[in-house]
mmCIF file of C-alpha atoms in Angstrom:
data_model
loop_
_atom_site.group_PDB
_atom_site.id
_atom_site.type_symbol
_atom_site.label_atom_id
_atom_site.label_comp_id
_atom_site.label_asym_id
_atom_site.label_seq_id
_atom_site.Cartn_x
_atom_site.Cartn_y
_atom_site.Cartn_z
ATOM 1 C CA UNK A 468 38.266 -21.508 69.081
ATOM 2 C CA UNK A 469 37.173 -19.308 66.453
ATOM 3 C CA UNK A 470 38.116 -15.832 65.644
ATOM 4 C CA UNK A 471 36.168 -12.850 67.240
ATOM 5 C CA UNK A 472 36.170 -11.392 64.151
ATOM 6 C CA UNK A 473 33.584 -14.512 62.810
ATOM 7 C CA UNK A 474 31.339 -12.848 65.582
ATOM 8 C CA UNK A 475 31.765 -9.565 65.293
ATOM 9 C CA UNK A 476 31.543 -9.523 60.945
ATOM 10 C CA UNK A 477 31.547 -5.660 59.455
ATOM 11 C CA UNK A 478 27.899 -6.156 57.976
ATOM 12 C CA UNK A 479 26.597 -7.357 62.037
ATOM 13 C CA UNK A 480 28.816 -4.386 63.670
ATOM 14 C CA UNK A 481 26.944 -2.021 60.848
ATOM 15 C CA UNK A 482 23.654 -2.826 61.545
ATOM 16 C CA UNK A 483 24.024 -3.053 65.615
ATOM 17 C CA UNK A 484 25.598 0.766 65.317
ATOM 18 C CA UNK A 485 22.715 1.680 62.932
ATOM 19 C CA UNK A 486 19.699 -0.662 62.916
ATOM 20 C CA UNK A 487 17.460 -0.513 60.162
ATOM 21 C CA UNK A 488 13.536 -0.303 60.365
ATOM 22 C CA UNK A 489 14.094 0.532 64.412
ATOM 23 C CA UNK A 490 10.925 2.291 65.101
ATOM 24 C CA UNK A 491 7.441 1.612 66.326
ATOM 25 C CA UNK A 492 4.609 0.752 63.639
ATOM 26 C CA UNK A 493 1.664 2.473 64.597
ATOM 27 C CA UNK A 494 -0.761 0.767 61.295
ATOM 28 C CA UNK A 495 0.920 -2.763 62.855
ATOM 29 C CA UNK A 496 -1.674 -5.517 62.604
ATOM 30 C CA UNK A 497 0.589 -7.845 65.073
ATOM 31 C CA UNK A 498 3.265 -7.287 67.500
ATOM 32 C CA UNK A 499 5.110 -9.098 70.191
ATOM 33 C CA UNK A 500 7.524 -8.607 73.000
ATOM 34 C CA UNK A 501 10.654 -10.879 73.206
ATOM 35 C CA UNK A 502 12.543 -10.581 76.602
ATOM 36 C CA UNK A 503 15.987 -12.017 77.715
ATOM 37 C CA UNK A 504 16.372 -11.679 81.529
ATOM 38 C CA UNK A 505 19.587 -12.952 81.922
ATOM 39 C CA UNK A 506 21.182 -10.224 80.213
ATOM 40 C CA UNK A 507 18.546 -7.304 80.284
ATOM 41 C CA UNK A 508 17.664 -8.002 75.763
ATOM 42 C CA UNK A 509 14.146 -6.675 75.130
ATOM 43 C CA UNK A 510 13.020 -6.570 71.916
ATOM 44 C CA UNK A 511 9.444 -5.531 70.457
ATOM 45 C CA UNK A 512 8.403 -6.252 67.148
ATOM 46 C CA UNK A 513 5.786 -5.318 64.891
ATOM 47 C CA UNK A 514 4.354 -6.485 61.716
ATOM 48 C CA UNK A 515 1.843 -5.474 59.503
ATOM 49 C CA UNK A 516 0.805 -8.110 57.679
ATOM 50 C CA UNK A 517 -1.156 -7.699 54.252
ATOM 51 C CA UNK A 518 -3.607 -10.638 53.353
ATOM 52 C CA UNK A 519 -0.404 -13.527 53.550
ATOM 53 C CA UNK A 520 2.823 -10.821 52.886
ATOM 54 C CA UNK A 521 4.688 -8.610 55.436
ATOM 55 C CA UNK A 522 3.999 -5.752 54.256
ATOM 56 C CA UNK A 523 5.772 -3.519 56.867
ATOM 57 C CA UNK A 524 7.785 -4.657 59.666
ATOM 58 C CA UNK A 525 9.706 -2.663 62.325
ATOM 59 C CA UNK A 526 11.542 -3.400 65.604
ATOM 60 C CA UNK A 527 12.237 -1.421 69.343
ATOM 61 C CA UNK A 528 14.008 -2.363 72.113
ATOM 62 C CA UNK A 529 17.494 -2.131 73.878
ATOM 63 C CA UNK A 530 19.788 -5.082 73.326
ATOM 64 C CA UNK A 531 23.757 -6.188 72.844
ATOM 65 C CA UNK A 532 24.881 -5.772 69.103
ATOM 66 C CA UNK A 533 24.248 -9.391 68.201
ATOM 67 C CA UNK A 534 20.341 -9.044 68.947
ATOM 68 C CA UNK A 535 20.192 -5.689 67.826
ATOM 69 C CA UNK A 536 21.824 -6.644 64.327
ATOM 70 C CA UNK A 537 19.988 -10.021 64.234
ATOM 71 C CA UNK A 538 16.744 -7.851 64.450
ATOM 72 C CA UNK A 539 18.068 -4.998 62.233
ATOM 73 C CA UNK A 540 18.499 -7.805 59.075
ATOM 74 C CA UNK A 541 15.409 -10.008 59.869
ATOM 75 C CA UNK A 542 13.284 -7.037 59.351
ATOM 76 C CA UNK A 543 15.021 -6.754 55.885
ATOM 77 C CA UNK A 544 14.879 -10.001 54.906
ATOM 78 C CA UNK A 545 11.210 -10.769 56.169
ATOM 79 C CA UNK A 546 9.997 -7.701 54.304
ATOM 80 C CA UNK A 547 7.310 -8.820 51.340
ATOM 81 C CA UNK A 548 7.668 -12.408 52.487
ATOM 82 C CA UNK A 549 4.638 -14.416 52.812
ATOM 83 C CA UNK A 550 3.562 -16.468 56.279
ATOM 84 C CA UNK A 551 5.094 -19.596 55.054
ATOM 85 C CA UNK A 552 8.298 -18.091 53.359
ATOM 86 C CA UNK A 553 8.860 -16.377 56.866
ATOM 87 C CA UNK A 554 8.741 -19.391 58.680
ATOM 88 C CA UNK A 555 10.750 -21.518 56.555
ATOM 89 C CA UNK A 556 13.604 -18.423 57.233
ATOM 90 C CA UNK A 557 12.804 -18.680 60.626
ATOM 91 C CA UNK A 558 13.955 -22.261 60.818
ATOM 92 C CA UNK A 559 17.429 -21.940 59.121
ATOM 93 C CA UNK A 560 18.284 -18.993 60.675
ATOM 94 C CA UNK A 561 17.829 -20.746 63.467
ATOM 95 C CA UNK A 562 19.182 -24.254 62.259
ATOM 96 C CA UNK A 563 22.344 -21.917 61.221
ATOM 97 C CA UNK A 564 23.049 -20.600 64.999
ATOM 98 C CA UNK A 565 22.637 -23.291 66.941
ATOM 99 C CA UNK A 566 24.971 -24.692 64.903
ATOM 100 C CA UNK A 567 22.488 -28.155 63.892
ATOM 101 C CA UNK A 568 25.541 -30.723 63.334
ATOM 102 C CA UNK A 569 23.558 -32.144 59.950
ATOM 103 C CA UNK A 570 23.121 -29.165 58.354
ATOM 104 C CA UNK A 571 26.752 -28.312 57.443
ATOM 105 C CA UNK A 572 27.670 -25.616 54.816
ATOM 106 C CA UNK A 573 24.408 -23.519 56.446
ATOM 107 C CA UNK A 574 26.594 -20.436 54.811
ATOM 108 C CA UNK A 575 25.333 -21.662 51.674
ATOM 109 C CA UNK A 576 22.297 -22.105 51.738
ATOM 110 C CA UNK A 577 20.897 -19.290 49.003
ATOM 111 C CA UNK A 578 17.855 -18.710 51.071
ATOM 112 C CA UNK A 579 19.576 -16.954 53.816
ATOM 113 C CA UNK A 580 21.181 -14.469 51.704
ATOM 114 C CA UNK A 581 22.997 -11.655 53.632
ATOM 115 C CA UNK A 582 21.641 -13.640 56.824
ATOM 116 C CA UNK A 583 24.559 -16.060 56.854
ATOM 117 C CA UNK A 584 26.631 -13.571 58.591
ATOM 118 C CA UNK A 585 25.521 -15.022 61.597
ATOM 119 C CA UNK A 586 27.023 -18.540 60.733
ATOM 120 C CA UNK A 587 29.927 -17.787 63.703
ATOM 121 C CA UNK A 588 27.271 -17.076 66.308
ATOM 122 C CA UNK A 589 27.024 -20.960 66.708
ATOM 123 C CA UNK A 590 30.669 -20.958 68.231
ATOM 124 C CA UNK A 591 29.339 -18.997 70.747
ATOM 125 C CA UNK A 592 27.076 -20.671 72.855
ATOM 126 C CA UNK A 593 25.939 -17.841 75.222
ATOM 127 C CA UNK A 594 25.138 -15.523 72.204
ATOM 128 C CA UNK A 595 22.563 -17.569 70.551
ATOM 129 C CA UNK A 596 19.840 -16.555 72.379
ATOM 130 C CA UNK A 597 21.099 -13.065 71.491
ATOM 131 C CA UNK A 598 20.731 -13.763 67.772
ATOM 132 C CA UNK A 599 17.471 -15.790 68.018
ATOM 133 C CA UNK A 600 15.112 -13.600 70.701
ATOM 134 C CA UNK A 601 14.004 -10.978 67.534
ATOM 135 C CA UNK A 602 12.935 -14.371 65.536
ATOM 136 C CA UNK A 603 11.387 -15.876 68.308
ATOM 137 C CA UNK A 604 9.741 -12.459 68.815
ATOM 138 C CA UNK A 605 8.563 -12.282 65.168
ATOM 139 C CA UNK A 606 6.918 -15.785 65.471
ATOM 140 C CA UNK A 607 5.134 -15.270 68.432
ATOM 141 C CA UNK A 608 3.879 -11.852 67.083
ATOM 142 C CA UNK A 609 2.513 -13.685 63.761
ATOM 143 C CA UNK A 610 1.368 -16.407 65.888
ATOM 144 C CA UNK A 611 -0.644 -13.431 67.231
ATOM 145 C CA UNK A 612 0.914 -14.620 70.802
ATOM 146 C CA UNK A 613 -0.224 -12.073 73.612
ATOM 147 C CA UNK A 614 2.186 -13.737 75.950
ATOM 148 C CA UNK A 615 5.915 -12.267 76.122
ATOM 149 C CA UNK A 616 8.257 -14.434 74.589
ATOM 150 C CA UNK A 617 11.259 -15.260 77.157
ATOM 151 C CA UNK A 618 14.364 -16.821 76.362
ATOM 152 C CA UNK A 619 14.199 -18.020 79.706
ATOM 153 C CA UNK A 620 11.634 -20.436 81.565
ATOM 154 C CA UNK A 621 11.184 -22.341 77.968
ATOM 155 C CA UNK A 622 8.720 -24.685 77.398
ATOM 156 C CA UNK A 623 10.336 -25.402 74.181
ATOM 157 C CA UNK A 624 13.097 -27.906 73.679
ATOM 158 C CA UNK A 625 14.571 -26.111 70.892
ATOM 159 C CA UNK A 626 17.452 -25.900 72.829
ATOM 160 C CA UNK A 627 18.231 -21.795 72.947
ATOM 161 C CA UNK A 628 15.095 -21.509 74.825
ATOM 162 C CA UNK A 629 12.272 -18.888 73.591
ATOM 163 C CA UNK A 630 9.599 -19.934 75.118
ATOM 164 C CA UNK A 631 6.580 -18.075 76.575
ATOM 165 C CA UNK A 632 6.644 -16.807 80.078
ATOM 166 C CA UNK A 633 4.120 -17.843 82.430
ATOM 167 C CA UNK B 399 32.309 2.183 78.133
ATOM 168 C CA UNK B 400 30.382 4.102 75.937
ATOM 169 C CA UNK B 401 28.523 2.571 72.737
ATOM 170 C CA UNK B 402 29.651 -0.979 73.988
ATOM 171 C CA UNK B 403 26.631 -2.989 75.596
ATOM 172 C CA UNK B 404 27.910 -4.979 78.352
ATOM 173 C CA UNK B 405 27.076 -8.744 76.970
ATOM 174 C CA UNK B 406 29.780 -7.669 73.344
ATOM 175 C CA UNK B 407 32.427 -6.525 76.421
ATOM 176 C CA UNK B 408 31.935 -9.876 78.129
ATOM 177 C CA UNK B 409 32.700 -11.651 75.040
ATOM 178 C CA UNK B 410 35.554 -10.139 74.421
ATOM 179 C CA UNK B 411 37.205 -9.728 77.049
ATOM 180 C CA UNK B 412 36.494 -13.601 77.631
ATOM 181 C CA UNK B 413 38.366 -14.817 74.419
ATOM 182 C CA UNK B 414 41.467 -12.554 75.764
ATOM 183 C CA UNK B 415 40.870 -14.603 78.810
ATOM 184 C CA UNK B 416 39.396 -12.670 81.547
ATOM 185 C CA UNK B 417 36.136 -13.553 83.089
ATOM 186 C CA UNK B 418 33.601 -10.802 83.832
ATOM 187 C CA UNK B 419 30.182 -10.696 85.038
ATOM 188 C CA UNK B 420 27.818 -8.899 82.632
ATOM 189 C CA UNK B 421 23.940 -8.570 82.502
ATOM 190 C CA UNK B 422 21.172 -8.265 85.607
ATOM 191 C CA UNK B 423 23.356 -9.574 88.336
ATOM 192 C CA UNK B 424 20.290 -11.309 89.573
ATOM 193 C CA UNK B 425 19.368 -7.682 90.794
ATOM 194 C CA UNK B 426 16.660 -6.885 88.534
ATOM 195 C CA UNK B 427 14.905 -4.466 91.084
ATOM 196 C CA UNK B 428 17.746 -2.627 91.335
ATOM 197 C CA UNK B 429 19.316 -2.465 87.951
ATOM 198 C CA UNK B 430 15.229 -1.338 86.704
ATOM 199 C CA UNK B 431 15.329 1.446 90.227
ATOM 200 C CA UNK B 432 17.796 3.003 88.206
ATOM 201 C CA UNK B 433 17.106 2.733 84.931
ATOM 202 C CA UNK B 434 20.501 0.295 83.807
ATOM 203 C CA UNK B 435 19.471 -2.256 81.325
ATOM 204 C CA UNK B 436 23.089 -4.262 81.975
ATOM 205 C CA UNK B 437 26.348 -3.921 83.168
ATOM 206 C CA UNK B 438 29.698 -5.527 83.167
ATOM 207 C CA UNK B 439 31.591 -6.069 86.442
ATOM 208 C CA UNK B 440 35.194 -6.858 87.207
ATOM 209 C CA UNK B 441 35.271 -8.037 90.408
ATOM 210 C CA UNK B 442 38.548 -8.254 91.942
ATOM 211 C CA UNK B 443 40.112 -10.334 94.885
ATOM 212 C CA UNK B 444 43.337 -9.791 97.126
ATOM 213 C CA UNK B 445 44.669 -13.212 94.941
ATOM 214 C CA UNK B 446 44.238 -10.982 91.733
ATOM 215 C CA UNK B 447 47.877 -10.056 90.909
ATOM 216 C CA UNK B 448 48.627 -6.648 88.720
ATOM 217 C CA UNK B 449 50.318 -8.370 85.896
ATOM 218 C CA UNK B 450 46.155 -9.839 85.602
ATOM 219 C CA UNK B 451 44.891 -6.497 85.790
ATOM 220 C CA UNK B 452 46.906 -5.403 83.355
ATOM 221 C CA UNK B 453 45.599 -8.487 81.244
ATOM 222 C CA UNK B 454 42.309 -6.784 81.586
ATOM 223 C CA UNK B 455 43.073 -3.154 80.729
ATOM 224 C CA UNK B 456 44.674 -4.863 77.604
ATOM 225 C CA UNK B 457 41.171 -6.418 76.849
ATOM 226 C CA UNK B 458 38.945 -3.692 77.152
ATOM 227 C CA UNK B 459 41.869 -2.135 74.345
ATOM 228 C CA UNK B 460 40.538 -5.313 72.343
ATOM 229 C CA UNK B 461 37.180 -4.281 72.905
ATOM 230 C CA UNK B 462 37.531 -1.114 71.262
ATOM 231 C CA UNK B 463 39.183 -2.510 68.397
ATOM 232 C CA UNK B 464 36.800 -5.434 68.099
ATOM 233 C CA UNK B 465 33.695 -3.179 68.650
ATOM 234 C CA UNK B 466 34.577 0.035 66.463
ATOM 235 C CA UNK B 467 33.722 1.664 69.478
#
């Protein structure tokens, strides 16, 4: 079993005590609610999106200190991104939690940047959804999804659920 | 606990070995009635001996350390 401390890193306890870009966006062009029901996570997002780039991009909600750090650093890295740069994030962030067995040495991957602090949420199975609802959140609201996004009742079979509720 | 959300406690106190219950408790209309997001319960049993309680005592230390909190 791994350390606690490969959890619970300085950067992820920093940013769960104070989360950056935690506010509501009025000028927000799209925005999405992410909600975990088995353990009470809610998570809005909003973007404002300018022709392709994030221009803006703030978070609310109440959540454990994995989501609320996972949501405190996506809105930092995703910031000036385009659509297509977000979405290639979005998939190894995720690719890094769950822990996909073929994509070892996920820490290194440049791309990620100060996102690999996450890399020891994947030896915690019940905490992945923690660190993936604000990304799931993010996609639906550029997806300009009206639905909820719910890490429960998945349609998806991406494995940590996300899917819309119905 | 204060500044320590119930799922990080559950965590915790789970590598020191204890179980706890943490979230909705499938009680959603309850938990939103009064405004609690999620909590953590211990629930003990007459098999429960103290030497375990003191096992979790020792763990919610471990979440303070852990946590910063």
């Amino acid at each position: 079993m791994s350390d606690l401390r490969d959890l619970y890193q300085e950067v992820i306890l920093d940013h769960s005590k104070r989360p950056r870009n935690f506010r509501e966006l009025p000028e927000a062009n799209y925005r999405a609610d992410g909600y975990n029901p088995l353990c009470g996570d809610r998570a809005t997002v909003f973007v404002r999106l300018d022709g392709d780039r994030v221009a803006d991009v703030a978070f609310k909600g109440s959540g454990c200190s994995i989501s609320t750090a996972s949501a405190s650093m996506m809105t930092e890295s995703v910031k000036g991104k385009s659509r297509e740069e977000v979405e290639r994030l979005f998939t190894r962030f995720h690719e890094l939690v769950t822990g996909s067995p073929d994509k070892k040495d996920q820490a290194a991957v440049p791309e990620l940047g100060k996102l690999a602090v996450f890399s020891g949420v994947c030896e915690f199975p019940v905490r992945v959804k923690c660190a993936s609802l604000p990304w799931h959140t993010l996609k639906a609201a550029l997806e300009g999804d009206a639905v909820p996004v719910s890490t429960e009742l998945s349609e998806s079979s991406s494995g940590d659920g996300g899917g819309k509720a119905r | 606990m204060d500044g320590v959300h119930p799922h990080d406690l559950g965590t915790v106190l789970d590598y020191e070995g204890v179980a706890v219950r943490t979230g909705h408790h499938c009680a959603q209309p309850v938990m939103e009635r009064y405004g609690v997001p999620a909590t953590a319960r211990a629930s003990l049993a007459f098999y429960n001996t103290t030497d375990e309680i003191d096992v979790l005592v020792k763990g919610l230390h471990k979440v303070r350390e852990v946590l910063g909190a």
